[in-house]
PDB file of C-alpha atoms in Angstrom:
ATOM      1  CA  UNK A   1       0.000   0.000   0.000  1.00 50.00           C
ATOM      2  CA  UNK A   2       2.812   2.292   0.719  1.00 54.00           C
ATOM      3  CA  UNK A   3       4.427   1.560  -2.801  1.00 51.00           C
ATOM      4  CA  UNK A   4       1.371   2.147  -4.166  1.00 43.00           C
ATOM      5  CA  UNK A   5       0.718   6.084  -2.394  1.00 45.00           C
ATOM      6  CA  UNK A   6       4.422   6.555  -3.631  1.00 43.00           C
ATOM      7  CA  UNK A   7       4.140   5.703  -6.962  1.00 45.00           C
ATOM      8  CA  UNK A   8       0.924   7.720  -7.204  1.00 42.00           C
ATOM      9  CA  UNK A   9       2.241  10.910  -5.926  1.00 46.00           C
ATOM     10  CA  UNK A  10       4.933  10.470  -8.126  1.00 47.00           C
ATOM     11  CA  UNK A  11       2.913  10.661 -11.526  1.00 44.00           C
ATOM     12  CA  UNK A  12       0.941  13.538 -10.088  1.00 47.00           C
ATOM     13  CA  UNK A  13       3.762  15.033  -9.512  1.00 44.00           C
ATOM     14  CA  UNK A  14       5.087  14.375 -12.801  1.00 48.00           C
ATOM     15  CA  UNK A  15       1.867  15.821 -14.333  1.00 47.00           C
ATOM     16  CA  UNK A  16       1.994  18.829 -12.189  1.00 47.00           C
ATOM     17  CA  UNK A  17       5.332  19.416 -13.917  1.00 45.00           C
ATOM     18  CA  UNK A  18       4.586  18.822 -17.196  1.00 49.00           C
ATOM     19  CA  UNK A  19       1.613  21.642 -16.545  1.00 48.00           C
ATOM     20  CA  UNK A  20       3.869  23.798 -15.063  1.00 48.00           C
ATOM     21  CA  UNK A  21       7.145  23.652 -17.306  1.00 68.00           C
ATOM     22  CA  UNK A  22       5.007  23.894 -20.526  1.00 75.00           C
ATOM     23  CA  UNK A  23       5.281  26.634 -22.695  1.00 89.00           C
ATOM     24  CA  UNK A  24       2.186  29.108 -22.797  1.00 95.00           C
ATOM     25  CA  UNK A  25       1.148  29.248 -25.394  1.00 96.00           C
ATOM     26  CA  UNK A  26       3.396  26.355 -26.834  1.00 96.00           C
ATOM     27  CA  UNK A  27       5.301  26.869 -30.122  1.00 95.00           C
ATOM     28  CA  UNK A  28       4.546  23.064 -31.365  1.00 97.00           C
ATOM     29  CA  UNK A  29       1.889  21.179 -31.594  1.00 98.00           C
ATOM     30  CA  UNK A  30       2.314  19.226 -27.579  1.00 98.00           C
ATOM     31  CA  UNK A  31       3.160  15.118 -27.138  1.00 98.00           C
ATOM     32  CA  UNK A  32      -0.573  15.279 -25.795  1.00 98.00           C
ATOM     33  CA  UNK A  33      -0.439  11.420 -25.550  1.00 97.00           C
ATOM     34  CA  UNK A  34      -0.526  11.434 -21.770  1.00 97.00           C
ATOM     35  CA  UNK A  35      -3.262  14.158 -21.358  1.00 98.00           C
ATOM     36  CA  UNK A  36      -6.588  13.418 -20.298  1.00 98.00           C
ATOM     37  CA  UNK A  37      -9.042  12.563 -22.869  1.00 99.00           C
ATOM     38  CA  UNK A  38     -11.521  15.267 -22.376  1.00 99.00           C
ATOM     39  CA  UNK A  39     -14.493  12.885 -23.162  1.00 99.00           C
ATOM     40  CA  UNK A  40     -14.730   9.388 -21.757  1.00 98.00           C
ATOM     41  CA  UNK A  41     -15.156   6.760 -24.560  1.00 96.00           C
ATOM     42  CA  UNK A  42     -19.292   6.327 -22.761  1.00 97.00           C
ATOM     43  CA  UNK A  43     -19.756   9.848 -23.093  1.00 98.00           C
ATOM     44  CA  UNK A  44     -20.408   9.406 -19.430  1.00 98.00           C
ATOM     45  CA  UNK A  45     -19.052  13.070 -18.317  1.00 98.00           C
ATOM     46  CA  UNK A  46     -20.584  14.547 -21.215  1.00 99.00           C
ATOM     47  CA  UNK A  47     -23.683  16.724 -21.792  1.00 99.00           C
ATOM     48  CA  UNK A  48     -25.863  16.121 -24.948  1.00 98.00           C
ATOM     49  CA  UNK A  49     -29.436  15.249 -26.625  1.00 95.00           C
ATOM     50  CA  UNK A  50     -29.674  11.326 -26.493  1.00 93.00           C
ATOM     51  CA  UNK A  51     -28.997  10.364 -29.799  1.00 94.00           C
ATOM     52  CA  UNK A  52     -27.318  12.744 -31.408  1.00 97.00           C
ATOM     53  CA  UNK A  53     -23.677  12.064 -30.360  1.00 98.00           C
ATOM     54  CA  UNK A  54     -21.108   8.837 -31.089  1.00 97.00           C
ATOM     55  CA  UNK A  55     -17.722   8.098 -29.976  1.00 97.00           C
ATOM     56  CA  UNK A  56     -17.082   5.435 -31.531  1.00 96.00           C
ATOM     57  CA  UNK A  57     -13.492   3.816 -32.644  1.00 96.00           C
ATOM     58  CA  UNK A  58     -12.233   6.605 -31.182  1.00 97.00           C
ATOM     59  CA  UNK A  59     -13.981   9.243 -33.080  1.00 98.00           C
ATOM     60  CA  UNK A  60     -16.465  11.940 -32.272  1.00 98.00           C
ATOM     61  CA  UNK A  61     -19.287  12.593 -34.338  1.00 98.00           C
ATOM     62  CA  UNK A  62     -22.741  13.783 -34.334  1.00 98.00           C
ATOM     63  CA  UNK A  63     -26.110  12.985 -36.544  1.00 96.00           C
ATOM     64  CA  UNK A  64     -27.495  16.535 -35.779  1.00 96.00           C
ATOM     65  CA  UNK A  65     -27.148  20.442 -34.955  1.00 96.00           C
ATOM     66  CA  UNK A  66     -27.159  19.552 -31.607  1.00 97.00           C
ATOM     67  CA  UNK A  67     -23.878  20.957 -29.469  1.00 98.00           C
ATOM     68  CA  UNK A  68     -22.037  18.510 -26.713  1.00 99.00           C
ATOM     69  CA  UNK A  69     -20.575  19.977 -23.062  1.00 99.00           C
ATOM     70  CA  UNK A  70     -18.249  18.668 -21.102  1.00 99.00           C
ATOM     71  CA  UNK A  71     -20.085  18.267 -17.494  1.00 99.00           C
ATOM     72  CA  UNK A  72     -17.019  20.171 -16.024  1.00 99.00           C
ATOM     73  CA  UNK A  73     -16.017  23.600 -16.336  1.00 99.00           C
ATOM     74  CA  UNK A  74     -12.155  24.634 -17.643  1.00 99.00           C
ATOM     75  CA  UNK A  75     -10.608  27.686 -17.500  1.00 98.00           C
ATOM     76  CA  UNK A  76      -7.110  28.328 -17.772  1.00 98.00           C
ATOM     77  CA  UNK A  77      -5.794  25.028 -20.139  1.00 99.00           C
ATOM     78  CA  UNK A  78      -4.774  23.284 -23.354  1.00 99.00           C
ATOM     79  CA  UNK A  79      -7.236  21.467 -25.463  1.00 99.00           C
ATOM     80  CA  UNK A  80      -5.020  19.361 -27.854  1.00 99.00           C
ATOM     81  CA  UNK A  81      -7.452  17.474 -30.739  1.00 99.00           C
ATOM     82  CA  UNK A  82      -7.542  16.765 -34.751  1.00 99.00           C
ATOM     83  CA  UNK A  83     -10.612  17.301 -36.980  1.00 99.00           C
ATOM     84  CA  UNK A  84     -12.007  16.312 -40.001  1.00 99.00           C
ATOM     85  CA  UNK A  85     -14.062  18.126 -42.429  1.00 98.00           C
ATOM     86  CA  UNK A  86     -16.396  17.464 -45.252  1.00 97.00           C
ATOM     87  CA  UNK A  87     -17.522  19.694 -48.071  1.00 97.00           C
ATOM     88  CA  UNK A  88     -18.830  22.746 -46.624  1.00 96.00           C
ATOM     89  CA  UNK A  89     -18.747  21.457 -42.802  1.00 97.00           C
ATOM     90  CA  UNK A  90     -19.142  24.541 -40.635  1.00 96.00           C
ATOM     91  CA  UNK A  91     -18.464  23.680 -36.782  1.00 97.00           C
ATOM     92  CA  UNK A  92     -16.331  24.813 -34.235  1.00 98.00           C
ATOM     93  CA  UNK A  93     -14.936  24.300 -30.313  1.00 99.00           C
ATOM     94  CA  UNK A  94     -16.635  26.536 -28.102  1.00 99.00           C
ATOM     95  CA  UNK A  95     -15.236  27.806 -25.087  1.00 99.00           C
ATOM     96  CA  UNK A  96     -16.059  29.446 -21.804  1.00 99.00           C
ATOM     97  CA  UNK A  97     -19.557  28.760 -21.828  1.00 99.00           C
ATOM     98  CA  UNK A  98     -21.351  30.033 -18.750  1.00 98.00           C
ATOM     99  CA  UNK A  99     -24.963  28.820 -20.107  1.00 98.00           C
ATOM    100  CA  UNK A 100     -24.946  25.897 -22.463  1.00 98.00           C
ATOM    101  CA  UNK A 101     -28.825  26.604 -23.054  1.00 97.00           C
ATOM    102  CA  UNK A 102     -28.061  29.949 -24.545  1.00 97.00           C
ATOM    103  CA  UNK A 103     -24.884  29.267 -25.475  1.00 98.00           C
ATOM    104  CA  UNK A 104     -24.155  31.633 -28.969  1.00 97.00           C
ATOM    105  CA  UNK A 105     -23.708  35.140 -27.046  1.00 97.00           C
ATOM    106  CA  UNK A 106     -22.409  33.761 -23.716  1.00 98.00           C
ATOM    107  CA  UNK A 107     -19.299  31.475 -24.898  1.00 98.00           C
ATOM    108  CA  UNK A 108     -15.976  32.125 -27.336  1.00 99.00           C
ATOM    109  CA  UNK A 109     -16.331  29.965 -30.367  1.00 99.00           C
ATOM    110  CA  UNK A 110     -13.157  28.993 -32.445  1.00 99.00           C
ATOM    111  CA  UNK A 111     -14.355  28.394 -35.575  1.00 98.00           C
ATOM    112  CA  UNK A 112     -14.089  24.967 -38.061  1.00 98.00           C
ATOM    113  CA  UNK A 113     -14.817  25.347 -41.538  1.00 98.00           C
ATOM    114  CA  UNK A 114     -14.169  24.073 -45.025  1.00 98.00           C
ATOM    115  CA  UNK A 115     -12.541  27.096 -46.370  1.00 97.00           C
ATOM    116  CA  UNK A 116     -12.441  25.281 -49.612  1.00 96.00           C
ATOM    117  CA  UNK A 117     -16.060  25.588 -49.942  1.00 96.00           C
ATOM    118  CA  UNK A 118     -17.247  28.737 -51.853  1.00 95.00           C
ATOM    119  CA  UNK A 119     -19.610  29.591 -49.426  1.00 92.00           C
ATOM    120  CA  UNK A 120     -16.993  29.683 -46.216  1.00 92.00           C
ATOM    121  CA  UNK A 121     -14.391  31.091 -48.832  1.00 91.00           C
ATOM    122  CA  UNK A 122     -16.573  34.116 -49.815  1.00 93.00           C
ATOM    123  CA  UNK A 123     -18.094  34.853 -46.182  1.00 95.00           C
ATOM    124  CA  UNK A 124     -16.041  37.575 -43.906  1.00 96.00           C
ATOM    125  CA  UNK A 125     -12.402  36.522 -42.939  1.00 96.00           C
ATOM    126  CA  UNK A 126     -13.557  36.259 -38.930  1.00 97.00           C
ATOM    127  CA  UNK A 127     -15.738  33.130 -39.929  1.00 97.00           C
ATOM    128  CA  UNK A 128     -12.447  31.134 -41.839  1.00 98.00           C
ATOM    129  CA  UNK A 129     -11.343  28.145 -39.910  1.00 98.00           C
ATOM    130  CA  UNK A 130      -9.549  28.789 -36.786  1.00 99.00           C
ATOM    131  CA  UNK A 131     -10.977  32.271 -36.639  1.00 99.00           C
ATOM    132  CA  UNK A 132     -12.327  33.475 -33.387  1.00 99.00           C
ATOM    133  CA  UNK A 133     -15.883  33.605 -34.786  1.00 98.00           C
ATOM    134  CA  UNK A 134     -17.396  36.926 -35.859  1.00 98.00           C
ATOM    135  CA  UNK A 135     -14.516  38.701 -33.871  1.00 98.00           C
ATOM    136  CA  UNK A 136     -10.762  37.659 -34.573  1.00 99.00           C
ATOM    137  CA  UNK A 137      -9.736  36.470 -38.308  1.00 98.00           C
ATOM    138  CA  UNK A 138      -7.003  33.766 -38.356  1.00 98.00           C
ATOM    139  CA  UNK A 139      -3.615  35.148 -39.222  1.00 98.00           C
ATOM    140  CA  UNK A 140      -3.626  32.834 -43.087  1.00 96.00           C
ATOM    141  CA  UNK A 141      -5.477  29.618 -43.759  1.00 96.00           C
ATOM    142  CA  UNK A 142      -4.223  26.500 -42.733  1.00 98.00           C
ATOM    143  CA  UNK A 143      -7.092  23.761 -43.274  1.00 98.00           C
ATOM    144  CA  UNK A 144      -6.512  20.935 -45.302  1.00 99.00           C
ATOM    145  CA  UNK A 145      -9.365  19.848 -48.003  1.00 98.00           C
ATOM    146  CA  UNK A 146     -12.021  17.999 -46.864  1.00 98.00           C
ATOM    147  CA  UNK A 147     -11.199  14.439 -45.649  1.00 98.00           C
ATOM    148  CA  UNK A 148      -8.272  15.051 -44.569  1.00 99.00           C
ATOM    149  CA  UNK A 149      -7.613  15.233 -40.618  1.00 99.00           C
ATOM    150  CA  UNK A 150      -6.148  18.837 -39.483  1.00 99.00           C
ATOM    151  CA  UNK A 151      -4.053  19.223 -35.546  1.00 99.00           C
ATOM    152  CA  UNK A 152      -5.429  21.989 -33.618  1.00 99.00           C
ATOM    153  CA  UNK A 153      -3.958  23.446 -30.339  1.00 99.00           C
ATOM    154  CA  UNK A 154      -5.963  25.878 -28.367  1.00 99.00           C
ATOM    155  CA  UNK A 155      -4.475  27.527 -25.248  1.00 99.00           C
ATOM    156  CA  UNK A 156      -6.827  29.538 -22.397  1.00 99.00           C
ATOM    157  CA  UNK A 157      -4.283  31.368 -20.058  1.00 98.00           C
ATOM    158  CA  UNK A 158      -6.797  33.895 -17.880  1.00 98.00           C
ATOM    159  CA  UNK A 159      -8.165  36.147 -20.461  1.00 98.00           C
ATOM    160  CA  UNK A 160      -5.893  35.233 -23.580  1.00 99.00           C
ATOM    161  CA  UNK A 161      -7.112  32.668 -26.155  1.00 99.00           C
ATOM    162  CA  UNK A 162      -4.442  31.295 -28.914  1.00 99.00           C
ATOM    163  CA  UNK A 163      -5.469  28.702 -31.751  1.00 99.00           C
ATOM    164  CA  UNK A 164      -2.383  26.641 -33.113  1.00 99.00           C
ATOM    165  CA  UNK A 165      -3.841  25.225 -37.019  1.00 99.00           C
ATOM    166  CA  UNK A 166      -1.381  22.473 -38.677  1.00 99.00           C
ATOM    167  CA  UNK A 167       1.719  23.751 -36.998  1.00 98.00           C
ATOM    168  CA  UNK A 168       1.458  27.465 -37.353  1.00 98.00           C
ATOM    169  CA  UNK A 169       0.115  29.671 -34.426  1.00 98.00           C
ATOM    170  CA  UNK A 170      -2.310  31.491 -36.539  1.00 99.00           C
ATOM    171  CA  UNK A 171      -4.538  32.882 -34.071  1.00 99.00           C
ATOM    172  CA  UNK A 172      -4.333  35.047 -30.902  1.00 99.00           C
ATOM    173  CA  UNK A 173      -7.094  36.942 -28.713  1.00 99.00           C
ATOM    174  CA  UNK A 174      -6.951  39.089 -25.465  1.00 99.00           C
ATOM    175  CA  UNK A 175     -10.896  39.124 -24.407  1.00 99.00           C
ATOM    176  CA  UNK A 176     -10.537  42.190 -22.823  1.00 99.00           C
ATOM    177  CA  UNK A 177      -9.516  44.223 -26.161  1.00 99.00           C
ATOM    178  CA  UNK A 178     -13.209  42.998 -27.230  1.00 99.00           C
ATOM    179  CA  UNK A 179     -15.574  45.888 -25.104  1.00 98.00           C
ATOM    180  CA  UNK A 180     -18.215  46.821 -28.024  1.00 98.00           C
ATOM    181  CA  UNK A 181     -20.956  44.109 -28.977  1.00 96.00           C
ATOM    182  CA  UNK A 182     -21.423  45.690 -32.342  1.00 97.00           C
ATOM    183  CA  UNK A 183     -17.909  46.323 -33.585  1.00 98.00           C
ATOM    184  CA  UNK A 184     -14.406  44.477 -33.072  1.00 98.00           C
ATOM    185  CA  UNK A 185     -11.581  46.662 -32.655  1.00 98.00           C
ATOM    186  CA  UNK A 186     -10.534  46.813 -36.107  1.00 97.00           C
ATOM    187  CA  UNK A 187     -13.892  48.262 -36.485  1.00 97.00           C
ATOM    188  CA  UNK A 188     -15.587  45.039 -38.951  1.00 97.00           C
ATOM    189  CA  UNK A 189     -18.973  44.387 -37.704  1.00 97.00           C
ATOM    190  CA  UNK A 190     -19.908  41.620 -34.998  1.00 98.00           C
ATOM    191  CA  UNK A 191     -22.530  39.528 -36.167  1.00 97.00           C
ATOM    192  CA  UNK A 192     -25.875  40.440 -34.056  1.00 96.00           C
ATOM    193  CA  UNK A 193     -26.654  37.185 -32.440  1.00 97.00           C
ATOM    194  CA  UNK A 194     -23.124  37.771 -30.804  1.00 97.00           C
ATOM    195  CA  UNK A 195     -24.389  40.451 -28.486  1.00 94.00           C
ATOM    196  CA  UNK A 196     -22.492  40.310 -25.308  1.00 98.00           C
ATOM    197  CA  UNK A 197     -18.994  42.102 -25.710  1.00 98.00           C
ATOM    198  CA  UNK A 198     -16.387  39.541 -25.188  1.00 98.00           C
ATOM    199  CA  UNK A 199     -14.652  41.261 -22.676  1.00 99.00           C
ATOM    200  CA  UNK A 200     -17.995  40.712 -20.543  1.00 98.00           C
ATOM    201  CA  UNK A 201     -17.780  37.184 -20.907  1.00 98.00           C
ATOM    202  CA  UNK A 202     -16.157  34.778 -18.296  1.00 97.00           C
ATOM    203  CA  UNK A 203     -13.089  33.257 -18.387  1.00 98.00           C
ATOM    204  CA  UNK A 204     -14.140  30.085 -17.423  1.00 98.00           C
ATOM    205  CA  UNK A 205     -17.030  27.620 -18.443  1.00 99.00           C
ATOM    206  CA  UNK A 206     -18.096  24.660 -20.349  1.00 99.00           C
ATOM    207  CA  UNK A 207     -16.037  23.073 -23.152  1.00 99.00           C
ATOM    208  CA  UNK A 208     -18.342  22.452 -26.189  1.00 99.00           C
ATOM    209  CA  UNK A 209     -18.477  20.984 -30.010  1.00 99.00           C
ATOM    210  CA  UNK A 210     -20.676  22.189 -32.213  1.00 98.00           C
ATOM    211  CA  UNK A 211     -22.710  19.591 -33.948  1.00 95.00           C
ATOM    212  CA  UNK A 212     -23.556  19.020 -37.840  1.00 94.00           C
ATOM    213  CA  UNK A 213     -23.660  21.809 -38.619  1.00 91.00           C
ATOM    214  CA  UNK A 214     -24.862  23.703 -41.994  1.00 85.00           C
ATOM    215  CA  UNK A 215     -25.519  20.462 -42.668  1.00 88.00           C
ATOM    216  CA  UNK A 216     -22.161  18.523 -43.316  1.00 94.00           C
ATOM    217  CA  UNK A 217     -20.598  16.437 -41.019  1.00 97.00           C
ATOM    218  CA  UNK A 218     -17.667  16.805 -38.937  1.00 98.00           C
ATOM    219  CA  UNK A 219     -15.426  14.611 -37.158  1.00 99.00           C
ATOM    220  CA  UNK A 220     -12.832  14.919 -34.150  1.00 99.00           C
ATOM    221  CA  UNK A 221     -10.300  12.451 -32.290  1.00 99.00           C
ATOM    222  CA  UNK A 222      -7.220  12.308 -30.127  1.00 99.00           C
ATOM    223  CA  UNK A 223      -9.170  15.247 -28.262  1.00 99.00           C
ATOM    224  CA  UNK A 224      -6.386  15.982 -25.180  1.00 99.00           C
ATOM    225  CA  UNK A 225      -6.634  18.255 -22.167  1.00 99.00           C
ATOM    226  CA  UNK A 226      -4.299  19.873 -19.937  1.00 99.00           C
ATOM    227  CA  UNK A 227      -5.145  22.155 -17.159  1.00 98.00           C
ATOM    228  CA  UNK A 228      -2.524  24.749 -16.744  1.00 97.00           C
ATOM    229  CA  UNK A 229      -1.869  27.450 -13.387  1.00 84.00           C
TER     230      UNK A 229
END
């Protein structure tokens, strides 16, 4: 028994390292391999409609427009997963959701998209994959054609919000730069159903996927998590 406390300690230990030592936000894609999955393979700590949701072989997909929540709330962390998109699959990972119910104008959603797809290609820049949507345009886009599986890397330190696409940090938001509901501050317009400046939005909340979307599927696995001080 006294092995067995030792040992323990020791990989918490070692995990409380690995938290602490990593770099914020990191300039590769992590060895996420030892993270926690952020969904159990039942779904069990999960929030969704019955139904809708499957994890099976070790992939994530949904049947509907129908969002799933992780039962616990995150704040500061990194969310390590890859995704796979069809033709003209709009979806995204939605953070810091203080009301899953109403979820549009009180979370941050990073956006997934088949940029390849004339309607995604033609719509405003802040709607492009890895964009933070409506507000932040990604930096260039990174997302491979559809069927082919893309590595994303988003980092939540207190108020700052970083997207990593395919090995290139491409995105990179401080909430608190975001104070009118109507207008970013490059002065493009917010889309209305966003109505809640960002910087009145918590910093903490549920972890989400948005569901089939627009209606094309999407697809996610190897989805990591590391809580971070």
């Amino acid at each position: 028994m006294r092995n067995f406390i030792f040992l323990l300690f020791s990989v918490l230990l070692c995990y409380s390292s690995r938290a602490q030592k990593m770099e914020i936000p990191p300039k590769t894609h992590p060895d996420a391999s030892q993270w926690k999955d952020l969904f159990t393979p039942d779904l069990k700590n999960a929030l969704y409609p019955e139904g809708v949701w499957t994890y099976e072989n070790g992939i994530l997909t949904a049947s509907k427009d129908e969002a799933i929540w992780t039962k616990q709330e995150y704040a500061s962390f990194i969310l390590d997963l890859e995704f796979k998109t069809d033709h003209g699959t709009n979806s995204g990972i939605i953070l810091h959701c203080s009301d899953i119910n109403n979820w549009i104008p009180n979370s941050v959603e990073v956006q997934i998209a088949d940029d390849f797809a004339e309607e995604w290609a033609k719509a405003p820049a802040s709607w492009h994959c890895g964009a933070i949507f409506g507000h932040l345009a990604p930096a260039k886009s990174l997302v491979k054609k559809p069927g082919e599986w893309n590595r994303m890397t988003i980092t939540c330190k207190d108020r700052m919000i970083w997207v990593m696409l395919n090995g290139e940090l491409i995105t990179e938001m401080n909430m608190d730069l975001w104070t009118d509901a109507r207008k970013n501050p490059d002065g493009t317009e917010i889309p209305s159903w966003l109505s809640k400046p960002v910087a009145s939005l918590a910093a903490k909340g549920h972890i989400g996927f948005q569901g089939k979307h627009a209606h094309a599927p999407i697809w996610f696995r190897n989805i990591k998590i590391l809580e971070i001080n």
